XYZ file of N, CA and C in Angstrom:
618
model
N -13.774 55.737 6.257
C -12.644 54.855 5.988
C -12.575 54.544 4.489
N -11.379 54.718 3.908
C -11.214 54.453 2.487
C -11.207 52.954 2.220
N -11.756 52.571 1.070
C -11.813 51.160 0.723
C -10.447 50.679 0.256
N -10.088 49.479 0.671
C -8.813 48.887 0.290
C -8.772 48.655 -1.217
N -7.676 49.079 -1.843
C -7.480 48.891 -3.276
C -6.428 47.807 -3.510
N -6.726 46.904 -4.425
C -5.791 45.836 -4.772
C -5.082 46.212 -6.069
N -3.751 46.247 -6.025
C -2.951 46.608 -7.193
C -2.497 45.335 -7.889
N -2.964 45.134 -9.104
C -2.614 43.938 -9.861
C -1.270 44.105 -10.551
N -0.792 43.033 -11.178
C 0.532 43.060 -11.804
C 0.617 44.048 -12.957
N -0.521 44.330 -13.596
C -0.507 45.308 -14.686
C -0.655 46.739 -14.169
N -0.546 46.907 -12.832
C -0.604 48.202 -12.146
C -2.023 48.775 -12.028
N -3.014 48.068 -12.532
C -4.390 48.545 -12.395
C -4.859 48.323 -10.960
N -5.793 49.163 -10.510
C -6.298 49.082 -9.145
C -7.772 48.678 -9.149
N -8.113 47.808 -8.213
C -9.487 47.340 -8.101
C -9.860 47.269 -6.623
N -11.087 47.598 -6.277
C -11.491 47.548 -4.863
C -11.505 46.119 -4.331
N -11.064 45.963 -3.096
C -11.103 44.657 -2.446
C -12.551 44.320 -2.108
N -12.981 43.114 -2.487
C -14.333 42.658 -2.172
C -14.255 41.260 -1.582
N -14.843 41.106 -0.411
C -14.800 39.805 0.263
C -15.384 38.697 -0.605
N -16.487 39.006 -1.271
C -17.145 37.990 -2.081
C -16.281 37.499 -3.225
N -15.576 38.423 -3.873
C -14.706 38.041 -4.978
C -13.542 37.177 -4.487
N -12.998 37.549 -3.318
C -11.910 36.752 -2.748
C -12.420 35.366 -2.363
N -13.606 35.321 -1.767
C -14.192 34.031 -1.383
C -14.400 33.154 -2.615
N -14.836 33.763 -3.710
C -15.049 33.025 -4.952
C -13.734 32.418 -5.443
N -12.669 33.199 -5.395
C -11.359 32.715 -5.832
C -10.873 31.570 -4.939
N -11.119 31.704 -3.642
C -10.696 30.665 -2.704
C -11.479 29.372 -2.912
N -12.754 29.487 -3.265
C -13.533 28.285 -3.557
C -13.011 27.594 -4.808
N -12.550 28.384 -5.779
C -11.972 27.796 -6.978
C -10.684 27.045 -6.655
N -10.012 27.456 -5.594
C -8.796 26.759 -5.166
C -9.118 25.504 -4.363
N -10.377 25.371 -3.909
C -10.754 24.150 -3.214
C -11.358 24.314 -1.841
N -11.434 25.541 -1.318
C -12.051 25.740 -0.011
C -13.568 25.605 -0.111
N -14.189 25.206 0.986
C -15.647 25.184 1.034
C -16.134 26.625 1.148
N -17.438 26.826 0.973
C -17.977 28.183 1.063
C -17.703 28.788 2.440
N -17.970 28.017 3.502
C -17.773 28.533 4.858
C -16.314 28.899 5.109
N -15.396 28.042 4.651
C -13.971 28.322 4.836
C -13.549 29.564 4.051
N -13.995 29.642 2.802
C -13.627 30.773 1.950
C -14.177 32.082 2.513
N -15.408 32.048 2.987
C -16.020 33.255 3.548
C -15.286 33.695 4.810
N -14.902 32.725 5.645
C -14.189 33.056 6.881
C -12.832 33.686 6.581
N -12.099 33.113 5.627
C -10.785 33.651 5.285
C -10.912 35.039 4.667
N -11.945 35.258 3.871
C -12.138 36.584 3.275
C -12.440 37.621 4.364
N -13.168 37.212 5.403
C -13.417 38.107 6.539
C -12.119 38.386 7.286
N -11.313 37.340 7.473
C -10.025 37.509 8.150
C -9.129 38.468 7.370
N -9.151 38.336 6.046
C -8.310 39.191 5.203
C -8.739 40.650 5.305
N -10.036 40.881 5.335
C -10.527 42.257 5.444
C -10.076 42.886 6.759
N -10.147 42.118 7.836
C -9.702 42.621 9.136
C -8.192 42.836 9.154
N -7.474 41.934 8.504
C -6.009 41.990 8.478
C -5.512 43.268 7.801
N -6.215 43.695 6.757
C -5.783 44.864 5.988
C -6.610 46.122 6.288
N -7.323 46.136 7.398
C -8.232 47.247 7.657
C -7.524 48.589 7.844
N -6.243 48.564 8.195
C -5.509 49.810 8.396
C -4.799 50.280 7.127
N -4.897 49.509 6.058
C -4.205 49.860 4.822
C -5.191 50.342 3.764
N -4.669 51.103 2.814
C -5.505 51.590 1.714
C -5.155 50.909 0.400
N -3.954 50.314 0.313
C -3.530 49.629 -0.901
C -2.731 48.378 -0.557
N -2.828 47.383 -1.416
C -2.052 46.159 -1.262
C -1.887 45.533 -2.644
N -0.723 44.981 -2.913
C -0.529 44.322 -4.202
C -1.235 42.968 -4.183
N -1.590 42.481 -5.347
C -2.283 41.193 -5.427
C -1.404 40.066 -4.894
N -0.084 40.153 -5.151
C 0.830 39.119 -4.651
C 0.879 39.121 -3.129
N 0.945 40.321 -2.541
C 0.976 40.426 -1.078
C -0.334 39.941 -0.470
N -1.426 40.251 -1.152
C -2.734 39.823 -0.668
C -2.815 38.306 -0.617
N -2.432 37.649 -1.706
C -2.538 36.199 -1.755
C -1.559 35.530 -0.797
N -0.379 36.145 -0.604
C 0.576 35.601 0.361
C 0.002 35.678 1.775
N -0.614 36.800 2.083
C -1.230 36.970 3.403
C -2.415 36.024 3.578
N -3.170 35.823 2.507
C -4.303 34.903 2.562
C -3.819 33.486 2.866
N -2.718 33.083 2.236
C -2.159 31.755 2.515
C -1.768 31.629 3.988
N -1.198 32.701 4.534
C -0.817 32.689 5.950
C -2.054 32.589 6.846
N -3.122 33.254 6.446
C -4.365 33.192 7.215
C -4.975 31.791 7.163
N -4.860 31.147 6.011
C -5.366 29.776 5.867
C -4.607 28.837 6.796
N -3.277 28.995 6.834
C -2.453 28.160 7.708
C -2.811 28.404 9.173
N -2.979 29.673 9.527
C -3.280 30.018 10.915
C -4.616 29.437 11.373
N -5.580 29.394 10.476
C -6.920 28.945 10.867
C -7.155 27.459 10.604
N -6.596 26.937 9.504
C -6.918 25.559 9.117
C -5.712 24.622 9.023
N -4.500 25.172 9.124
C -3.321 24.317 9.119
C -2.622 24.229 7.769
N -1.356 23.799 7.811
C -0.532 23.728 6.605
C -1.003 22.651 5.635
N -1.572 21.582 6.167
C -1.974 20.472 5.302
C -3.022 20.913 4.285
N -3.984 21.693 4.725
C -5.013 22.183 3.809
C -4.406 23.100 2.758
N -3.481 23.955 3.175
C -2.843 24.869 2.227
C -2.091 24.100 1.154
N -1.396 23.041 1.553
C -0.660 22.239 0.569
C -1.611 21.639 -0.459
N -2.792 21.266 -0.009
C -3.790 20.720 -0.930
C -4.241 21.779 -1.928
N -4.411 23.007 -1.458
C -4.885 24.082 -2.322
C -3.820 24.514 -3.322
N -2.588 24.542 -2.883
C -1.514 24.990 -3.766
C -1.295 23.994 -4.896
N -1.483 22.717 -4.613
C -1.252 21.674 -5.616
C -2.393 21.636 -6.620
N -2.480 22.682 -7.433
C -3.531 22.745 -8.441
C -3.230 21.814 -9.614
N -1.937 21.574 -9.852
C -1.551 20.636 -10.898
C -1.199 19.310 -10.251
N -1.535 18.246 -10.919
C -1.229 16.933 -10.395
C 0.254 16.639 -10.600
N 0.815 15.678 -9.862
C 2.232 15.357 -9.994
C 2.676 15.122 -11.435
N 1.773 14.635 -12.278
C 2.121 14.365 -13.672
C 2.225 15.648 -14.483
N 1.818 16.760 -13.893
C 1.819 18.024 -14.614
C 0.538 18.228 -15.400
N -0.412 17.299 -15.259
C -1.674 17.387 -15.984
C -2.779 17.854 -15.050
N -3.886 18.263 -15.634
C -4.994 18.799 -14.860
C -6.306 18.330 -15.471
N -7.277 18.024 -14.626
C -8.584 17.612 -15.127
C -9.290 18.821 -15.718
N -9.789 18.666 -16.927
C -10.530 19.734 -17.590
C -11.979 19.301 -17.786
N -12.883 20.212 -17.526
C -14.311 19.955 -17.703
C -14.791 20.793 -18.884
N -15.424 20.145 -19.850
C -15.850 20.884 -21.034
C -17.352 20.775 -21.254
N -17.887 21.813 -21.855
C -19.296 21.849 -22.260
C -19.377 22.672 -23.529
N -19.760 22.023 -24.608
C -19.771 22.666 -25.918
C -18.370 23.179 -26.238
N -18.225 24.483 -26.455
C -16.915 25.017 -26.821
C -16.141 25.585 -25.632
N -16.713 25.475 -24.441
C -16.074 26.048 -23.252
C -15.393 24.958 -22.427
N -14.202 25.277 -21.933
C -13.442 24.349 -21.097
C -12.938 25.081 -19.864
N -13.020 24.429 -18.716
C -12.535 25.032 -17.474
C -11.898 23.952 -16.609
N -10.979 24.336 -15.713
C -10.347 23.344 -14.840
C -11.331 22.801 -13.812
N -11.163 21.545 -13.457
C -12.000 20.924 -12.427
C -11.767 21.641 -11.100
N -12.835 21.986 -10.409
C -12.729 22.687 -9.129
C -13.560 21.966 -8.076
N -12.881 21.464 -7.042
C -13.607 20.813 -5.947
C -14.504 21.802 -5.228
N -14.042 23.044 -5.113
C -14.830 24.050 -4.410
C -16.149 24.335 -5.101
N -16.097 24.540 -6.419
C -17.317 24.837 -7.162
C -18.245 23.628 -7.210
N -17.662 22.441 -7.367
C -18.493 21.236 -7.394
C -19.154 21.027 -6.037
N -18.411 21.302 -4.978
C -18.971 21.180 -3.629
C -20.192 22.064 -3.463
N -20.088 23.302 -3.946
C -21.210 24.227 -3.811
C -22.429 23.757 -4.587
N -22.215 23.184 -5.759
C -23.357 22.697 -6.539
C -24.027 21.515 -5.842
N -23.236 20.714 -5.144
C -23.785 19.550 -4.440
C -24.581 19.982 -3.209
N -24.132 21.041 -2.536
C -24.855 21.498 -1.345
C -26.248 22.010 -1.694
N -26.473 22.323 -2.973
C -27.805 22.774 -3.394
C -28.849 21.679 -3.194
N -28.392 20.435 -3.063
C -29.306 19.314 -2.836
C -29.625 19.136 -1.355
N -29.039 19.993 -0.517
C -29.296 19.889 0.917
C -28.272 19.053 1.651
N -27.176 18.726 0.973
C -26.111 17.936 1.590
C -25.148 18.867 2.316
N -24.689 18.462 3.489
C -23.790 19.291 4.287
C -22.500 19.584 3.517
N -21.944 20.795 3.684
C -20.737 21.183 2.938
C -19.581 20.200 3.074
N -19.336 19.707 4.302
C -18.215 18.791 4.489
C -18.443 17.463 3.761
N -19.700 17.020 3.702
C -20.011 15.785 2.990
C -19.952 16.007 1.477
N -20.405 17.181 1.050
C -20.349 17.519 -0.374
C -18.897 17.602 -0.844
N -18.042 18.165 0.004
C -16.626 18.274 -0.353
C -16.000 16.889 -0.487
N -16.399 15.961 0.377
C -15.854 14.604 0.304
C -16.260 13.934 -1.008
N -17.495 14.181 -1.450
C -17.942 13.625 -2.726
C -17.070 14.167 -3.856
N -16.835 15.484 -3.836
C -16.011 16.114 -4.867
C -14.574 15.602 -4.809
N -14.050 15.464 -3.594
C -12.673 14.990 -3.407
C -12.520 13.560 -3.921
N -13.463 12.694 -3.543
C -13.402 11.290 -3.964
C -13.561 11.160 -5.477
N -14.418 11.995 -6.057
C -14.626 11.947 -7.501
C -13.355 12.355 -8.235
N -12.715 13.412 -7.758
C -11.462 13.851 -8.373
C -10.408 12.750 -8.292
N -10.288 12.126 -7.113
C -9.310 11.055 -6.928
C -9.594 9.880 -7.857
N -10.875 9.567 -8.039
C -11.257 8.458 -8.911
C -10.918 8.756 -10.370
N -11.150 9.994 -10.792
C -10.830 10.384 -12.169
C -9.327 10.310 -12.423
N -8.551 10.755 -11.442
C -7.093 10.705 -11.579
C -6.621 9.255 -11.650
N -7.195 8.422 -10.789
C -6.817 7.007 -10.755
C -7.089 6.333 -12.098
N -8.191 6.731 -12.734
C -8.562 6.153 -14.032
C -7.896 6.887 -15.199
N -7.073 7.887 -14.864
C -6.369 8.690 -15.867
C -7.348 9.402 -16.803
N -8.466 9.843 -16.237
C -9.439 10.632 -16.996
C -9.172 12.101 -16.693
N -8.536 12.786 -17.622
C -8.152 14.176 -17.400
C -8.996 15.144 -18.225
N -9.972 14.606 -18.925
C -10.908 15.438 -19.681
C -12.285 14.787 -19.593
N -13.263 15.543 -19.110
C -14.595 14.984 -18.899
C -15.638 16.045 -19.225
N -16.736 15.620 -19.811
C -17.795 16.575 -20.137
C -18.556 16.950 -18.871
N -19.157 18.115 -18.888
C -19.928 18.561 -17.733
C -21.123 17.640 -17.511
N -21.687 17.140 -18.605
C -22.823 16.231 -18.509
C -22.413 14.934 -17.818
N -21.251 14.400 -18.198
C -20.766 13.164 -17.593
C -20.429 13.386 -16.119
N -19.862 14.537 -15.818
C -19.537 14.863 -14.431
C -20.811 14.921 -13.593
N -21.855 15.543 -14.156
C -23.139 15.611 -13.471
C -23.687 14.205 -13.214
N -23.589 13.342 -14.216
C -24.103 11.980 -14.075
C -23.373 11.218 -12.975
N -22.063 11.437 -12.874
C -21.275 10.770 -11.834
C -21.718 11.238 -10.443
N -21.908 12.542 -10.302
C -22.336 13.087 -9.010
C -23.756 12.634 -8.683
N -24.635 12.694 -9.671
C -26.031 12.272 -9.488
C -26.089 10.826 -9.011
N -25.309 9.959 -9.650
C -25.285 8.546 -9.289
C -24.761 8.343 -7.868
N -23.728 9.102 -7.510
C -23.149 8.986 -6.167
C -24.151 9.402 -5.096
N -24.828 10.525 -5.326
C -25.814 11.009 -4.354
C -26.969 10.018 -4.224
N -27.399 9.470 -5.342
C -28.514 8.522 -5.331
C -28.166 7.262 -4.545
N -26.929 6.770 -4.720
C -26.506 5.554 -4.030
C -26.202 5.810 -2.553
N -25.524 6.920 -2.280
C -25.057 7.184 -0.920
C -26.134 7.783 -0.032
N -27.051 8.543 -0.626
C -28.076 9.224 0.167
C -29.477 8.720 -0.189
N -30.075 9.301 -1.205
C -31.428 8.877 -1.573
C -31.790 9.422 -2.946
N -32.757 8.783 -3.623
C -33.226 9.302 -4.913
C -33.793 10.714 -4.782
N -34.359 11.014 -3.607
C -34.937 12.344 -3.393
C -33.864 13.433 -3.465
N -32.754 13.240 -2.743
C -31.680 14.227 -2.766
C -31.040 14.306 -4.152
N -30.954 13.155 -4.812
C -30.412 13.152 -6.173
C -31.310 13.969 -7.093
N -32.617 13.868 -6.867
C -33.562 14.643 -7.659
C -33.423 16.135 -7.413
N -33.167 16.512 -6.164
C -32.954 17.922 -5.838
C -31.693 18.449 -6.519
N -30.666 17.613 -6.546
C -29.420 18.006 -7.215
C -29.660 18.208 -8.712
N -30.441 17.320 -9.297
C -30.755 17.427 -10.718
C -31.544 18.699 -11.009
N -32.491 19.004 -10.130
C -33.311 20.204 -10.300
C -32.453 21.467 -10.213
N -31.556 21.503 -9.217
C -30.700 22.677 -9.034
C -29.706 22.836 -10.176
N -29.373 21.741 -10.837
C -28.375 21.780 -11.907
C -28.976 22.105 -13.269
N -30.292 22.166 -13.353
C -30.938 22.406 -14.646
C -30.596 23.770 -15.231
N -30.260 24.712 -14.361
C -29.934 26.052 -14.847
C -28.733 26.021 -15.780
N -27.872 25.026 -15.588
C -26.667 24.918 -16.410
C -26.971 24.394 -17.808
N -28.180 23.883 -18.000
C -28.549 23.314 -19.294
C -29.242 24.330 -20.200
N -29.491 25.520 -19.684
C -30.183 26.529 -20.474
C -29.312 27.025 -21.622
N -29.925 27.251 -22.775
C -29.187 27.742 -23.934
C -28.894 29.235 -23.830
N -29.714 29.945 -23.083
C -29.519 31.380 -22.929
C -28.681 31.676 -21.684
N -27.888 32.734 -21.735
C -27.097 33.090 -20.547
C -27.991 33.568 -19.415
N -27.581 33.281 -18.200
C -28.330 33.709 -17.023
C -27.566 34.836 -16.343
N -28.215 35.967 -16.174
C -27.600 37.114 -15.517
C -28.443 37.490 -14.306
N -27.817 37.510 -13.145
C -28.498 37.908 -11.912
C -27.842 39.189 -11.415
N -28.625 40.226 -11.275
C -28.098 41.522 -10.844
C -28.516 41.789 -9.404
N -27.528 42.024 -8.542
C -27.795 42.337 -7.141
C -27.375 43.778 -6.876
N -28.264 44.545 -6.289
C -27.969 45.949 -6.007
C -28.168 46.236 -4.527
N -27.480 47.257 -4.060
C -27.610 47.634 -2.660
C -26.513 48.592 -2.257
N -26.639 49.146 -1.089
C -25.643 50.097 -0.589
C -24.330 49.388 -0.279
N -23.259 50.157 -0.205
C -21.938 49.606 0.091
C -21.920 48.943 1.465
N -21.314 47.759 1.524
C -21.172 47.071 2.800
C -22.362 46.240 3.225
N -23.342 46.072 2.341
C -24.541 45.306 2.712
C -24.421 43.821 2.380
N -23.288 43.421 1.784
C -23.068 42.000 1.523
C -23.438 41.533 0.131
N -23.419 42.441 -0.836
C -23.790 42.064 -2.211
C -22.835 41.026 -2.786
N -21.534 41.255 -2.619
C -20.563 40.328 -3.201
C -20.607 38.972 -2.506
N -20.884 38.978 -1.203
C -21.002 37.710 -0.471
C -22.220 36.934 -0.961
N -23.342 37.635 -1.098
C -24.556 36.985 -1.573
C -24.396 36.478 -3.008
N -23.717 37.269 -3.847
C -23.521 36.845 -5.234
C -22.645 35.600 -5.297
N -21.644 35.534 -4.416
C -20.789 34.348 -4.362
C -21.591 33.121 -3.942
N -22.440 33.314 -2.944
C -23.275 32.207 -2.457
C -24.215 31.714 -3.554
N -24.880 32.655 -4.235
C -25.804 32.280 -5.305
C -25.073 31.610 -6.461
N -23.916 32.159 -6.813
C -23.143 31.592 -7.920
C -22.745 30.154 -7.625
N -22.323 29.915 -6.379
C -21.939 28.563 -6.001
C -23.107 27.602 -6.044
N -24.250 28.050 -5.541
C -25.427 27.185 -5.509
C -25.982 26.914 -6.898
N -25.886 27.899 -7.793
C -26.490 27.768 -9.118
C -25.497 27.346 -10.199
N -24.233 27.177 -9.823
C -23.241 26.742 -10.800
C -22.789 27.838 -11.744
N -22.926 29.086 -11.339
C -22.465 30.210 -12.152
C -21.021 30.500 -11.769
N -20.117 30.476 -12.744
C -18.697 30.581 -12.406
C -18.075 31.935 -12.708
N -18.888 32.950 -12.963
C -18.331 34.276 -13.211
C -19.102 35.327 -12.435
N -18.368 36.118 -11.659
C -18.966 37.193 -10.879
C -18.253 38.488 -11.237
N -19.008 39.521 -11.495
C -18.424 40.814 -11.836
C -18.911 41.868 -10.857
N -17.979 42.549 -10.221
C -18.332 43.617 -9.298
C -18.334 44.953 -10.022
N -19.257 45.822 -9.669
C -19.327 47.141 -10.310
C -19.220 48.237 -9.262
């Protein structure tokens, strides 16, 4: 069976990978379990095709999200910009990235907190920042807010685990993790899982 190729707007073709799609869905706000499930659904949905445009893929993914989780969740994911037209930005040194509930949720689960509870922490934190009109926050300050919440809501022990898991983000040197294996063994899925747990926000498939 030929591997599904995704045709981007610049006409370039790239192989469809469940892990990469799951990573993108987590950036939109889905939990790891939700993103992984939708990526599996998408693979099954397109199993008879050899090519699909990126626009068609994302449209179908939205339909799959509605079918499995409902329209309300999809509306939350689509609303990446706040009603004011502004967006929370997280910065560290010279790098800036948009606030992502999905990625923050994954970093919180590294402390042993259930995904649904971790997502609520991320959701409440985002709502609090918007309420206070804080649309730019350092990664260090964001970590401190999460650390404090976990310590108060759960225990100093879990907060300590979160701090330990987050230390990788404080390293001055780049961290590169290389996963190898035969096709179809779950490399992209595992890389997505590791990236979420370790706070690595870039995955490259080869």
